[in-house]
Tab-separated table of C-alpha atoms in Angstrom:
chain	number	residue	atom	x	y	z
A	244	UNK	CA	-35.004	24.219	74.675
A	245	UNK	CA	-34.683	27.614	72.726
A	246	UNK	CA	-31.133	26.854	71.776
A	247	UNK	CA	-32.621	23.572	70.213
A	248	UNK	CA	-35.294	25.184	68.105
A	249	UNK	CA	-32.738	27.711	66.708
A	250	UNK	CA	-30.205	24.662	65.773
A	251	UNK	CA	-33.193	22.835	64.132
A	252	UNK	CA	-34.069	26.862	62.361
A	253	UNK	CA	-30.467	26.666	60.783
A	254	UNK	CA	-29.832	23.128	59.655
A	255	UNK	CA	-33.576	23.864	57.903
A	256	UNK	CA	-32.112	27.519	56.159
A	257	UNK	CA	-28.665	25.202	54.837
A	258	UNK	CA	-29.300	24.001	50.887
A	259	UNK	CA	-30.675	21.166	50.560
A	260	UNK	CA	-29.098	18.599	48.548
A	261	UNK	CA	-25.770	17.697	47.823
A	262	UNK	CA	-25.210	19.708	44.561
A	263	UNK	CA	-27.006	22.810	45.809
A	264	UNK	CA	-24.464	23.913	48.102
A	265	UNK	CA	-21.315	26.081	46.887
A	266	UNK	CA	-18.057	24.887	46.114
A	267	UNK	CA	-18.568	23.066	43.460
A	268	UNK	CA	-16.691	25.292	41.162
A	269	UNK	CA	-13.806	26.535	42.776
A	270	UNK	CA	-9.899	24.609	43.584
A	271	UNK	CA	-8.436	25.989	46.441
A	272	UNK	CA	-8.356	24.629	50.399
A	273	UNK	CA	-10.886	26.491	51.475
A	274	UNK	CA	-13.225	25.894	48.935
A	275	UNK	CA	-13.117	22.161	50.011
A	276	UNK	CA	-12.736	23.125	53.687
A	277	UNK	CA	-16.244	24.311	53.339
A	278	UNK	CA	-17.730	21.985	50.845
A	279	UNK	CA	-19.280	19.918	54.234
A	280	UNK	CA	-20.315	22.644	56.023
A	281	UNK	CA	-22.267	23.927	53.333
A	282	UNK	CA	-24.198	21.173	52.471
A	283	UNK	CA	-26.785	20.020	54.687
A	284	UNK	CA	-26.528	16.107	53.944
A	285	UNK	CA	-22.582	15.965	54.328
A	286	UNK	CA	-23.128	18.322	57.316
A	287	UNK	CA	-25.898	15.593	58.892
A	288	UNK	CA	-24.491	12.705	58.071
A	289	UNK	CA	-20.927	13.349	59.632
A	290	UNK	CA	-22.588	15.115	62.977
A	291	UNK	CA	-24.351	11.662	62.968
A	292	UNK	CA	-21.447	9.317	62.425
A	293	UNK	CA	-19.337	11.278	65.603
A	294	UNK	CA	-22.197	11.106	67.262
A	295	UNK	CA	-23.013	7.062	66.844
A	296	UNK	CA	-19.232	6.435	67.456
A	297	UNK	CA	-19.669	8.152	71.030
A	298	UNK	CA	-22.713	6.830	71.748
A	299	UNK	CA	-21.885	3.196	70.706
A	300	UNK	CA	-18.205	2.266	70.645
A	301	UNK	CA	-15.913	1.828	73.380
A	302	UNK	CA	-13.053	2.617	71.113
A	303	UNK	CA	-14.814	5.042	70.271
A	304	UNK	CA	-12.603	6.855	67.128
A	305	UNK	CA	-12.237	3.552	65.221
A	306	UNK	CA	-16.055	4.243	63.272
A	307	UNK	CA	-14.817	8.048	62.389
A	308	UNK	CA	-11.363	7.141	61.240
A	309	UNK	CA	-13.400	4.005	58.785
A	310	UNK	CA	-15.391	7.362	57.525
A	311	UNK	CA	-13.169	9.449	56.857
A	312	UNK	CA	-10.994	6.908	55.152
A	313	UNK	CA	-13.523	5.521	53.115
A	314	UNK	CA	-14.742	9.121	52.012
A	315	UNK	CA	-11.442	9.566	50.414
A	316	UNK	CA	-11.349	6.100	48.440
A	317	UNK	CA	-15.061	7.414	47.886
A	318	UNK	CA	-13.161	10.813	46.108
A	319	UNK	CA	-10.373	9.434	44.504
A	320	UNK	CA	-13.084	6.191	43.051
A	321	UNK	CA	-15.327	8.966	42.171
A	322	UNK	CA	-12.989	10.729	39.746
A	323	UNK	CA	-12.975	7.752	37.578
A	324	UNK	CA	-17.074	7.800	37.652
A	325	UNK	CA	-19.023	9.218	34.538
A	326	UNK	CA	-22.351	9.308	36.097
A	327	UNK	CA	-23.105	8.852	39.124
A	328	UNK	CA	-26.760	8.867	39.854
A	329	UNK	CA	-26.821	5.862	41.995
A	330	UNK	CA	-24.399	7.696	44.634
A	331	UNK	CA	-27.000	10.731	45.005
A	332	UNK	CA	-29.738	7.672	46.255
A	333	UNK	CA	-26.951	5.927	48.280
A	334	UNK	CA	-26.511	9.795	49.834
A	335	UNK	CA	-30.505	9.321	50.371
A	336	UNK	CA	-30.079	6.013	51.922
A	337	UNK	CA	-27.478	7.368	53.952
A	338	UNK	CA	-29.609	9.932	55.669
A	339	UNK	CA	-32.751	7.840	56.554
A	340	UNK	CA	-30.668	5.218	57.655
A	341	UNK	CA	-28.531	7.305	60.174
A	342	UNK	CA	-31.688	8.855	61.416
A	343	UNK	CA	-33.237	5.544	61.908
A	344	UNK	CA	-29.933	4.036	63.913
A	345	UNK	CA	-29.719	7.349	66.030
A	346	UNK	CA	-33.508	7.193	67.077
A	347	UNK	CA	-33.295	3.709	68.073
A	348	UNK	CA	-29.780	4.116	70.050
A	349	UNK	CA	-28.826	0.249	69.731
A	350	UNK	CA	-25.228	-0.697	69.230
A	351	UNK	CA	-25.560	-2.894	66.669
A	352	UNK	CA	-22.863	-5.529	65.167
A	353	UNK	CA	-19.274	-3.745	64.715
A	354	UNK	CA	-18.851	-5.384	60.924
A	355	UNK	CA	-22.771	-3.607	60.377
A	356	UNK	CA	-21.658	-0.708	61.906
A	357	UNK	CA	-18.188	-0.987	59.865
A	358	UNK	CA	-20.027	-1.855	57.113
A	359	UNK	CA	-22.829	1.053	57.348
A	360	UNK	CA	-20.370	3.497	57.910
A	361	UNK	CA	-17.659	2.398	54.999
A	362	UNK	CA	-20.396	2.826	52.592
A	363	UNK	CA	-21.971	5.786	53.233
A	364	UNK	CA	-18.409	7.577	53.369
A	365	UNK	CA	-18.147	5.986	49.837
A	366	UNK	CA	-21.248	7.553	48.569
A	367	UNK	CA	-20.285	11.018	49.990
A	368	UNK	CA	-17.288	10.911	48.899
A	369	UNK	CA	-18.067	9.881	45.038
A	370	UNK	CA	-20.349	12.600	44.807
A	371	UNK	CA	-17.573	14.591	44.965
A	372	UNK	CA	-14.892	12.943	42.791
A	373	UNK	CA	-15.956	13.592	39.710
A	374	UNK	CA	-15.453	17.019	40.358
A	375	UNK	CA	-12.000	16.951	41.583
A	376	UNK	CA	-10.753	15.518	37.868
A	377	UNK	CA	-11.384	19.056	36.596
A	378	UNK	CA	-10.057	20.891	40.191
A	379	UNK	CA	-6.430	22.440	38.873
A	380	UNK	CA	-5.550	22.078	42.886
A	381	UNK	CA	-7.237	18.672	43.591
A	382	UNK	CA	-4.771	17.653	46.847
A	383	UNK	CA	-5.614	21.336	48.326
A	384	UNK	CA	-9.395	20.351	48.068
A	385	UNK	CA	-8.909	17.254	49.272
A	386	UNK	CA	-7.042	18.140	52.328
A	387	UNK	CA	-9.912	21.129	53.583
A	388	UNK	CA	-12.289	18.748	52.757
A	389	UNK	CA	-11.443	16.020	55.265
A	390	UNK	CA	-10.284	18.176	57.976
A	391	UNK	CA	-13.446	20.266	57.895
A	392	UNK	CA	-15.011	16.529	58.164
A	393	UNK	CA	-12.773	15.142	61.110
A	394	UNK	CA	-13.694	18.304	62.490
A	395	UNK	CA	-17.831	17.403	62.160
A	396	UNK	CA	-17.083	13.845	63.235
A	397	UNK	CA	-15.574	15.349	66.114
A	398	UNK	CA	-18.209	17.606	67.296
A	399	UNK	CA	-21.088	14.922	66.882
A	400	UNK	CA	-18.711	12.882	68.959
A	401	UNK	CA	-18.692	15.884	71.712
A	402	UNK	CA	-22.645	15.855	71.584
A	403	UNK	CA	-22.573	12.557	71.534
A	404	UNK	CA	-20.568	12.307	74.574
A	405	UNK	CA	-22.934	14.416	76.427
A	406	UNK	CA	-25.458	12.485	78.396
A	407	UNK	CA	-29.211	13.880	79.817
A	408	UNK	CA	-31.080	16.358	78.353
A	409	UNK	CA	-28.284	17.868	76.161
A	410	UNK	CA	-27.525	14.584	74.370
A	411	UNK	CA	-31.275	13.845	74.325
A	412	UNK	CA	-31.878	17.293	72.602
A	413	UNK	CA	-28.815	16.847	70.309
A	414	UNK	CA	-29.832	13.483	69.113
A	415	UNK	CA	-33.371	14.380	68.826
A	416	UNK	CA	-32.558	17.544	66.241
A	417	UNK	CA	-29.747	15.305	64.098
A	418	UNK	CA	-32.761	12.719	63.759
A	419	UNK	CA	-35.396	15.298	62.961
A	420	UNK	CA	-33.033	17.234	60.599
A	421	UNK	CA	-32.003	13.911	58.826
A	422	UNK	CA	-35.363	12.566	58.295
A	423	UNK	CA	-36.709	16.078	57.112
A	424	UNK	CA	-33.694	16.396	54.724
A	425	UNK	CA	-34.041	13.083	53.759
A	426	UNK	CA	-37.742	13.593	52.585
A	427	UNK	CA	-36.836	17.121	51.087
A	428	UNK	CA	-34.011	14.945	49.020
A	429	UNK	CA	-36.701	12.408	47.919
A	430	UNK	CA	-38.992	14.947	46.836
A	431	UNK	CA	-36.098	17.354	44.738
């Protein structure tokens, strides 16, 4: 129970939204290796996506692999994008939504879940595309950005695999986080 109040401490001492985190001005691989680690919605929303896939799908890597693939037609779309406020409320959407689906732990269609799941990566990714236009290294960013994410995806998918109290905790912080984020978002 301690362990679950200090994970809940640290996702609540992580920036807040998704252009307060570092990494925005910097072109190398690590720079984009921690752009989702450092920013508390990417951070949430890919825990929650490994952790739905495990919880929900019997082939279980299917709903991470639509992520991360659609978060990189999300980056490379995004580059094209002047403005992009609409993508910071789709990032908003994204984060009630997954806390909403995690707390009521239904499998739902597979073209909803596709569909959920395609979008959202979209929206995450797009927030960051813009940026990668003026990155002199844009592939390097790329690359340490998506394996820092198939790295997320694949720890929410350990927690998610975990059944009883440490799932129940796991699930319980993501949602609590998320909807707490989500709200802080809204408010910002």
């Amino acid at each position: 129970m301690k362990r679950a109040y200090l994970t809940a401490l640290f996702f609540l001492l992580v920036p807040l939204t998704s252009m307060a985190h570092p990494g925005h001005d910097t072109s190398t691989f690590m720079s984009g290796y921690l752009h989702p680690l450092t920013g508390i919605d990417h951070l949430l929303v890919i825990l929650a996506v490994g952790f739905w896939a495990a919880r929900t799908s019997r082939q279980m890597w299917q709903l991470p692999s639509i992520f991360i693939g659609f978060m990189l037609i999300g980056l490379l779309f995004g580059a094209g994008l002047q403005s992009a406020v609409f993508v910071e409320w789709g990032i908003l959407a994204s984060l009630f939504t997954m806390a909403v689906v995690l707390m009521l732990a239904s499998d739902v269609n597979n073209m909803v879940k596709y569909g959920l799941t395609s979008l959202f990566a979209l929206f995450h990714g797009m927030a960051h595309g813009n940026e990668l236009v003026l990155a002199d290294n844009a592939l390097a960013v790329i690359a340490g950005m998506l394996l820092s994410s198939s790295l997320l995806i694949v720890m929410g998918v350990y927690f998610g695999k975990r059944q009883g109290r440490v799932g129940a905790y796991f699930r319980n912080i993501i949602v609590s986080c998320l909807t707490f984020t989500g709200a802080l978002f809204l408010l910002s």
